[in-house]
Tab-separated table of C-alpha atoms in Angstrom:
chain	number	residue	atom	x	y	z
A	166	MET	CA	47.268	33.819	-13.188
A	167	SER	CA	51.004	33.502	-13.818
A	168	ALA	CA	52.534	31.596	-16.717
A	169	THR	CA	54.097	29.111	-14.311
A	170	THR	CA	50.743	28.305	-12.709
A	171	LEU	CA	49.067	28.001	-16.102
A	172	GLY	CA	51.790	25.686	-17.377
A	173	ALA	CA	51.587	23.534	-14.269
A	174	GLY	CA	47.821	23.228	-14.752
A	175	LEU	CA	48.243	22.194	-18.376
A	176	LEU	CA	50.925	19.634	-17.531
A	177	ALA	CA	49.008	18.154	-14.595
A	178	PRO	CA	48.006	14.531	-15.209
A	179	THR	CA	44.379	13.845	-15.975
A	180	ARG	CA	42.549	12.495	-12.959
A	181	PRO	CA	41.507	8.906	-13.612
A	182	ALA	CA	37.876	7.953	-13.341
A	183	ALA	CA	36.721	6.440	-10.069
A	184	PHE	CA	36.714	2.671	-9.675
A	185	TRP	CA	33.218	1.116	-9.926
A	186	PRO	CA	32.992	-1.617	-7.299
A	187	THR	CA	29.212	-1.850	-7.574
A	188	GLY	CA	29.568	-2.737	-11.244
A	189	TRP	CA	31.917	-5.614	-10.471
A	190	VAL	CA	29.511	-6.923	-7.834
A	191	ALA	CA	26.587	-6.606	-10.252
A	192	ALA	CA	28.483	-8.455	-12.992
A	193	LEU	CA	29.360	-11.282	-10.605
A	194	ALA	CA	25.759	-11.389	-9.360
A	195	TRP	CA	24.412	-11.844	-12.882
A	196	ILE	CA	27.001	-14.491	-13.689
A	197	ALA	CA	26.117	-16.310	-10.439
A	198	ALA	CA	22.447	-16.142	-11.386
A	199	ALA	CA	23.299	-17.632	-14.778
A	200	ALA	CA	25.202	-20.456	-13.096
A	201	THR	CA	22.255	-21.111	-10.775
A	202	ILE	CA	19.854	-21.318	-13.710
A	203	SER	CA	22.122	-23.536	-15.815
A	204	LEU	CA	23.664	-25.928	-13.305
A	205	LEU	CA	20.844	-26.737	-10.896
A	206	PRO	CA	18.290	-29.225	-12.250
A	207	ASP	CA	14.720	-28.110	-12.894
A	208	ALA	CA	11.951	-29.555	-10.740
A	209	ASP	CA	9.791	-29.959	-13.861
A	210	ASP	CA	10.237	-30.134	-17.596
A	211	LEU	CA	10.763	-26.507	-18.571
A	212	GLY	CA	11.967	-25.061	-21.819
A	213	ARG	CA	14.348	-22.160	-22.442
A	214	THR	CA	16.367	-22.817	-19.285
A	215	GLN	CA	19.696	-22.651	-21.051
A	216	ASP	CA	18.533	-19.656	-23.091
A	217	LEU	CA	17.689	-17.821	-19.872
A	218	ALA	CA	21.081	-18.728	-18.442
A	219	ALA	CA	22.802	-17.435	-21.576
A	220	LEU	CA	20.808	-14.207	-21.354
A	221	ALA	CA	21.768	-13.679	-17.708
A	222	ALA	CA	25.417	-14.447	-18.495
A	223	GLY	CA	25.322	-11.995	-21.408
A	224	ILE	CA	23.974	-9.249	-19.159
A	225	GLY	CA	26.698	-10.023	-16.636
A	226	GLY	CA	29.330	-9.847	-19.369
A	227	LEU	CA	28.065	-6.474	-20.579
A	228	ILE	CA	28.130	-5.096	-17.044
A	229	LEU	CA	31.643	-6.465	-16.624
A	230	LEU	CA	32.768	-4.658	-19.775
A	231	ALA	CA	31.142	-1.481	-18.471
A	232	ALA	CA	32.976	-1.895	-15.168
A	233	LEU	CA	36.259	-2.234	-17.043
A	234	GLY	CA	35.478	0.773	-19.234
A	235	SER	CA	34.416	2.955	-16.319
A	236	SER	CA	38.061	3.509	-15.445
A	237	LEU	CA	38.731	5.068	-18.854
A	238	PRO	CA	38.316	8.873	-18.910
A	239	GLY	CA	36.627	8.860	-22.310
A	240	LEU	CA	33.939	6.334	-21.369
A	241	ALA	CA	33.291	7.401	-17.783
A	242	PRO	CA	30.786	10.203	-18.613
A	243	ARG	CA	28.796	7.939	-20.935
A	244	LEU	CA	28.571	5.227	-18.294
A	245	ALA	CA	27.380	7.598	-15.567
A	246	PRO	CA	23.689	6.542	-15.847
A	247	LEU	CA	24.699	2.891	-15.644
A	248	ARG	CA	26.842	3.575	-12.581
A	249	ALA	CA	23.871	5.203	-10.886
A	250	ALA	CA	21.819	2.055	-11.543
A	251	GLY	CA	24.444	-0.232	-9.997
A	252	PRO	CA	22.479	-1.174	-6.829
A	253	TRP	CA	19.426	-1.939	-8.929
A	254	LEU	CA	21.475	-4.206	-11.189
A	255	ILE	CA	22.545	-6.196	-8.135
A	256	LEU	CA	18.989	-6.357	-6.827
A	257	LEU	CA	17.621	-7.530	-10.192
A	258	ALA	CA	20.195	-10.327	-10.381
A	259	ALA	CA	19.404	-11.449	-6.833
A	260	GLY	CA	15.677	-11.267	-7.575
A	261	LEU	CA	16.083	-13.383	-10.705
A	262	ALA	CA	18.043	-16.009	-8.804
A	263	ALA	CA	15.484	-16.098	-5.976
A	264	TRP	CA	12.622	-16.311	-8.472
A	265	GLU	CA	14.355	-19.175	-10.256
A	266	LEU	CA	14.984	-21.098	-7.037
A	267	ALA	CA	11.440	-20.616	-5.740
A	268	THR	CA	9.744	-21.734	-8.961
A	269	ALA	CA	11.846	-23.725	-11.419
A	270	LYS	CA	14.367	-25.410	-9.121
A	271	TYR	CA	12.552	-26.247	-5.882
A	272	ALA	CA	8.877	-25.424	-6.680
A	273	TRP	CA	8.323	-23.642	-3.386
A	274	LEU	CA	5.583	-21.580	-5.059
A	275	PRO	CA	2.616	-23.552	-6.424
A	276	ARG	CA	2.265	-23.966	-10.141
A	277	PRO	CA	0.721	-22.866	-12.462
A	278	PHE	CA	-0.144	-19.725	-10.512
A	279	PHE	CA	3.540	-18.772	-10.157
A	280	ALA	CA	5.454	-19.118	-13.404
A	281	ALA	CA	9.194	-19.640	-13.714
A	282	PRO	CA	11.242	-16.937	-15.466
A	283	GLN	CA	12.100	-19.250	-18.361
A	284	SER	CA	8.362	-19.737	-18.927
A	285	LEU	CA	8.004	-15.994	-19.511
A	286	LEU	CA	10.980	-16.087	-21.841
A	287	GLU	CA	9.274	-18.904	-23.744
A	288	VAL	CA	6.202	-16.714	-24.204
A	289	PHE	CA	8.311	-13.924	-25.705
A	290	THR	CA	10.107	-16.307	-28.079
A	291	ASP	CA	7.154	-18.495	-29.134
A	292	ASP	CA	4.078	-16.267	-28.904
A	293	TYR	CA	5.630	-12.963	-29.933
A	294	GLU	CA	3.339	-12.498	-32.959
A	295	ARG	CA	0.094	-12.532	-30.986
A	296	LEU	CA	1.639	-10.566	-28.123
A	297	GLY	CA	3.086	-8.013	-30.540
A	298	GLU	CA	-0.274	-7.560	-32.260
A	299	SER	CA	-1.911	-7.050	-28.869
A	300	VAL	CA	0.647	-4.384	-27.981
A	301	TRP	CA	0.030	-2.589	-31.275
A	302	ARG	CA	-3.756	-2.692	-30.863
A	303	SER	CA	-3.487	-1.373	-27.315
A	304	LEU	CA	-1.296	1.522	-28.415
A	305	LEU	CA	-3.741	2.375	-31.202
A	306	LEU	CA	-6.474	2.492	-28.576
A	307	VAL	CA	-4.831	4.210	-25.606
A	308	LEU	CA	-2.895	6.927	-27.434
A	309	PRO	CA	-5.855	8.572	-29.229
A	310	GLY	CA	-8.053	8.206	-26.147
A	311	TYR	CA	-5.478	9.724	-23.834
A	312	ALA	CA	-4.660	12.538	-26.255
A	313	LEU	CA	-8.355	13.328	-26.752
A	314	GLY	CA	-9.163	13.351	-23.036
A	315	ALA	CA	-6.049	15.304	-22.066
A	316	GLY	CA	-6.564	17.870	-24.831
A	317	ILE	CA	-10.204	18.517	-23.979
A	318	GLY	CA	-9.404	18.536	-20.261
A	319	PHE	CA	-6.618	21.072	-20.792
A	320	LEU	CA	-8.872	23.464	-22.705
A	321	PHE	CA	-11.771	22.939	-20.323
A	322	GLY	CA	-9.546	23.526	-17.303
A	323	ILE	CA	-8.251	26.787	-18.761
A	324	ALA	CA	-11.818	27.941	-19.407
A	325	MET	CA	-12.852	27.063	-15.859
A	326	GLY	CA	-9.880	28.829	-14.308
A	327	TRP	CA	-10.104	31.941	-16.492
A	328	SER	CA	-13.852	32.536	-16.776
A	329	ARG	CA	-15.977	32.877	-13.665
A	330	LEU	CA	-19.085	32.084	-15.694
A	331	VAL	CA	-17.692	28.808	-17.035
A	332	GLY	CA	-16.339	27.913	-13.608
A	333	TYR	CA	-19.698	28.614	-11.982
A	334	TRP	CA	-21.611	26.212	-14.241
A	335	ALA	CA	-18.897	23.601	-14.858
A	336	HIS	CA	-17.444	23.259	-11.379
A	337	PRO	CA	-20.423	21.403	-9.797
A	338	VAL	CA	-20.686	19.076	-12.798
A	339	VAL	CA	-16.992	18.211	-12.734
A	340	ARG	CA	-17.080	17.610	-8.986
A	341	LEU	CA	-20.124	15.353	-9.349
A	342	ILE	CA	-19.034	13.278	-12.348
A	343	GLY	CA	-15.247	13.397	-12.120
A	344	PRO	CA	-14.663	11.225	-9.024
A	345	LEU	CA	-16.699	8.373	-10.517
A	346	PRO	CA	-14.479	5.635	-11.990
A	347	ALA	CA	-14.510	5.586	-15.765
A	348	THR	CA	-15.416	1.895	-15.760
A	349	ALA	CA	-18.752	2.790	-14.139
A	350	TRP	CA	-19.764	4.293	-17.486
A	351	LEU	CA	-19.416	0.970	-19.321
A	352	PRO	CA	-23.169	0.420	-19.937
A	353	ILE	CA	-23.673	3.975	-21.191
A	354	ALA	CA	-20.547	3.846	-23.352
A	355	PHE	CA	-21.529	0.631	-25.104
A	356	PHE	CA	-25.061	1.965	-25.597
A	357	ALA	CA	-23.916	5.323	-26.998
A	358	PHE	CA	-21.240	3.973	-29.350
A	359	SER	CA	-21.879	1.438	-32.075
A	360	SER	CA	-18.452	-0.203	-31.800
A	361	SER	CA	-16.435	-1.465	-28.876
A	362	ARG	CA	-13.468	0.590	-30.119
A	363	GLY	CA	-15.442	3.820	-29.879
A	364	ALA	CA	-16.712	2.922	-26.406
A	365	SER	CA	-13.205	2.024	-25.224
A	366	THR	CA	-11.773	5.268	-26.604
A	367	PHE	CA	-14.479	7.213	-24.787
A	368	LEU	CA	-13.732	5.488	-21.471
A	369	ILE	CA	-9.983	6.113	-21.798
A	370	ALA	CA	-10.578	9.757	-22.715
A	371	LEU	CA	-12.930	10.141	-19.754
A	372	ALA	CA	-10.307	8.666	-17.407
A	373	SER	CA	-7.678	11.198	-18.498
A	374	PHE	CA	-10.117	14.119	-18.778
A	375	PHE	CA	-10.900	14.579	-15.085
A	376	PRO	CA	-7.375	14.870	-13.567
A	377	VAL	CA	-6.131	17.097	-16.385
A	378	THR	CA	-9.185	19.340	-16.073
A	379	VAL	CA	-8.989	19.697	-12.307
A	380	LEU	CA	-5.238	20.293	-12.155
A	381	THR	CA	-5.298	22.757	-15.066
A	382	TRP	CA	-8.166	24.656	-13.483
A	383	SER	CA	-6.326	24.703	-10.151
A	384	GLY	CA	-3.116	25.939	-11.785
A	385	VAL	CA	-4.809	28.754	-13.696
A	386	SER	CA	-6.814	29.821	-10.647
A	387	ALA	CA	-3.669	29.960	-8.495
A	388	VAL	CA	-1.802	32.406	-10.761
A	389	SER	CA	-1.046	35.610	-8.893
A	390	ARG	CA	-3.141	38.590	-9.957
A	391	ALA	CA	-0.016	40.731	-9.873
A	392	TYR	CA	1.214	38.996	-13.036
A	393	TYR	CA	-1.956	39.978	-14.863
A	394	ASP	CA	-1.777	43.562	-13.579
A	395	VAL	CA	1.797	43.973	-14.769
A	396	ALA	CA	0.924	42.579	-18.202
A	397	ARG	CA	-2.164	44.815	-18.494
A	398	THR	CA	-0.119	47.927	-17.750
A	399	MET	CA	1.974	47.031	-20.794
A	400	GLY	CA	-1.105	46.779	-22.998
A	401	ALA	CA	-1.618	43.000	-22.977
A	402	SER	CA	-4.892	41.697	-24.403
A	403	PRO	CA	-6.958	38.992	-22.663
A	404	TRP	CA	-5.815	36.414	-25.227
A	405	PHE	CA	-2.203	37.360	-24.511
A	406	LEU	CA	-2.814	36.986	-20.766
A	407	VAL	CA	-4.151	33.473	-21.291
A	408	ARG	CA	-1.359	32.339	-23.632
A	409	LYS	CA	1.644	34.060	-22.078
A	410	VAL	CA	0.732	34.367	-18.395
A	411	ALA	CA	-1.952	31.927	-17.256
A	412	VAL	CA	-0.923	28.828	-19.231
A	413	PRO	CA	2.857	28.984	-18.575
A	414	ALA	CA	2.289	29.588	-14.863
A	415	ALA	CA	-0.153	26.657	-14.681
A	416	MET	CA	2.054	24.152	-16.564
A	417	PRO	CA	3.504	22.464	-13.421
A	418	SER	CA	-0.042	21.624	-12.297
A	419	VAL	CA	-0.961	20.596	-15.833
A	420	PHE	CA	1.824	18.028	-15.941
A	421	VAL	CA	0.719	16.581	-12.617
A	422	GLY	CA	-2.697	16.073	-14.167
A	423	LEU	CA	-1.136	14.528	-17.279
A	424	PHE	CA	0.781	12.033	-15.143
A	425	MET	CA	-2.339	11.100	-13.194
A	426	GLY	CA	-4.394	10.826	-16.371
A	427	LEU	CA	-1.800	8.576	-17.975
A	428	GLY	CA	-1.995	6.044	-15.145
A	429	ALA	CA	-5.792	6.154	-15.170
A	430	SER	CA	-5.833	5.612	-18.948
A	431	PHE	CA	-3.767	2.439	-18.750
A	432	SER	CA	-5.951	1.144	-15.912
A	433	VAL	CA	-9.099	1.668	-17.962
A	434	LEU	CA	-7.412	0.211	-21.052
A	435	VAL	CA	-7.195	-3.243	-19.490
A	436	VAL	CA	-10.869	-3.210	-18.491
A	437	ALA	CA	-12.049	-1.740	-21.800
A	438	GLU	CA	-10.215	-4.371	-23.841
A	439	MET	CA	-11.925	-7.149	-21.926
A	440	MET	CA	-15.242	-6.065	-23.433
A	441	GLY	CA	-15.801	-7.132	-27.018
A	442	VAL	CA	-12.402	-6.565	-28.643
A	443	LYS	CA	-10.434	-9.250	-30.461
A	444	ALA	CA	-6.903	-8.049	-29.706
A	445	GLY	CA	-5.065	-5.990	-27.121
A	446	LEU	CA	-3.197	-6.553	-23.900
A	447	GLY	CA	-6.410	-6.611	-21.866
A	448	TRP	CA	-7.881	-9.190	-24.214
A	449	TYR	CA	-4.635	-11.151	-24.152
A	450	MET	CA	-4.596	-11.300	-20.360
A	451	GLN	CA	-8.236	-12.391	-20.257
A	452	TRP	CA	-7.545	-15.076	-22.849
A	453	ALA	CA	-4.489	-16.293	-20.926
A	454	GLN	CA	-6.391	-16.409	-17.637
A	455	GLY	CA	-9.231	-18.365	-19.264
A	456	TRP	CA	-6.812	-21.032	-20.481
A	457	ALA	CA	-4.790	-20.985	-17.238
A	458	ALA	CA	-1.780	-19.816	-19.260
A	459	TYR	CA	-0.383	-17.771	-16.418
A	460	PRO	CA	3.075	-17.245	-17.986
A	461	ASN	CA	1.337	-15.491	-20.891
A	462	MET	CA	-0.620	-13.329	-18.461
A	463	TYR	CA	2.509	-12.358	-16.544
A	464	ALA	CA	4.328	-11.617	-19.804
A	465	ALA	CA	1.503	-9.288	-20.871
A	466	LEU	CA	1.586	-7.576	-17.476
A	467	LEU	CA	5.337	-7.063	-17.836
A	468	VAL	CA	4.917	-5.583	-21.313
A	469	LEU	CA	2.144	-3.301	-20.078
A	470	ALA	CA	4.338	-2.098	-17.209
A	471	LEU	CA	7.209	-1.374	-19.609
A	472	ILE	CA	4.935	0.566	-21.963
A	473	CYS	CA	3.499	2.622	-19.130
A	474	SER	CA	6.968	3.282	-17.711
A	475	SER	CA	8.228	4.369	-21.138
A	476	ALA	CA	5.273	6.727	-21.551
A	477	VAL	CA	5.962	8.260	-18.140
A	478	THR	CA	9.626	8.700	-19.083
A	479	LEU	CA	8.679	10.488	-22.313
A	480	LEU	CA	6.300	12.712	-20.380
A	481	PHE	CA	9.096	13.558	-17.930
A	482	ARG	CA	11.362	14.473	-20.844
A	483	LEU	CA	8.661	16.726	-22.275
A	484	ARG	CA	8.143	18.361	-18.886
A	485	ASP	CA	11.869	18.972	-18.439
A	486	ARG	CA	12.070	20.578	-21.870
A	487	LEU	CA	9.016	22.813	-21.505
A	488	LEU	CA	9.694	23.756	-17.887
A	489	SER	CA	13.452	24.190	-18.139
A	490	TRP	CA	13.026	27.769	-16.927
A	491	GLN	CA	11.980	26.416	-13.509
A	492	LYS	CA	15.190	24.536	-12.766
A	493	GLY	CA	16.733	27.537	-11.060
A	494	LEU	CA	13.590	28.259	-9.054
A	495	VAL	CA	12.452	24.920	-7.674
A	496	ARG	CA	14.243	21.820	-6.501
A	497	TRP	CA	14.024	18.969	-8.952
């Protein structure tokens, strides 16, 4: 490269970041939703209407600032994830406005079965102590149960895939018991455990055990024998083959089982907490349904969905870190 070409490259103006039209549309959509919530009269006496409007306007203002900052070279890389979510931001604003019109403004959907968005906001502002305690109790229940079931399932799946003897005796049992829903074991669980917490932990562990076991066993069994032969020629011991060959090669299948077990654990959590516990999201939803407090039930469902989504995101991050060596081999 000549000095002239190098100098021209250094003196070339920095290319400005691309304009973000979707961000401007999203900001206007949120501001329009805020105006709809604030200016149109409510069909019934509802609280937190103006608070909801202020929240929507604040979100619109933040998106507007992001749209202005997206043209700056220094901020453009940091705002890349937000730019990718632009269509969803528009859809969420339109959904909020439609929800508001159909419930709070014109009552097209019958109450109390369909709650207005400001009613959910009222739950979060007025009943946050009981809801927060329920979230904490649910986490204390689902995390140990999921970890216990996934850990035992991982070890059991490795044993089934590696040892023909273990696979011979365990495979029929797993195929017979595994497909049964974990909630079918409720009578046995409450008979075997003296406390409802122990029974609930057992059911959650059982729900995560089966998919992790089956997918781990499938992953270990599918490892090519050529990998083992190459390692044996270099003097590898059986323990080395399990740790350094079988388990790494089976990890993609293991994570599929972990994802499936996570969803099953949260499903069983709701049912388990409806049986004899005094706190938890399942208990909270049952209590809200018994008192016809449907906004509280919907708020608990929203919190449960956010917790499950956050857990899935963390599991994806863990998978990306542990399986980073696969990025050049498979399409992500």
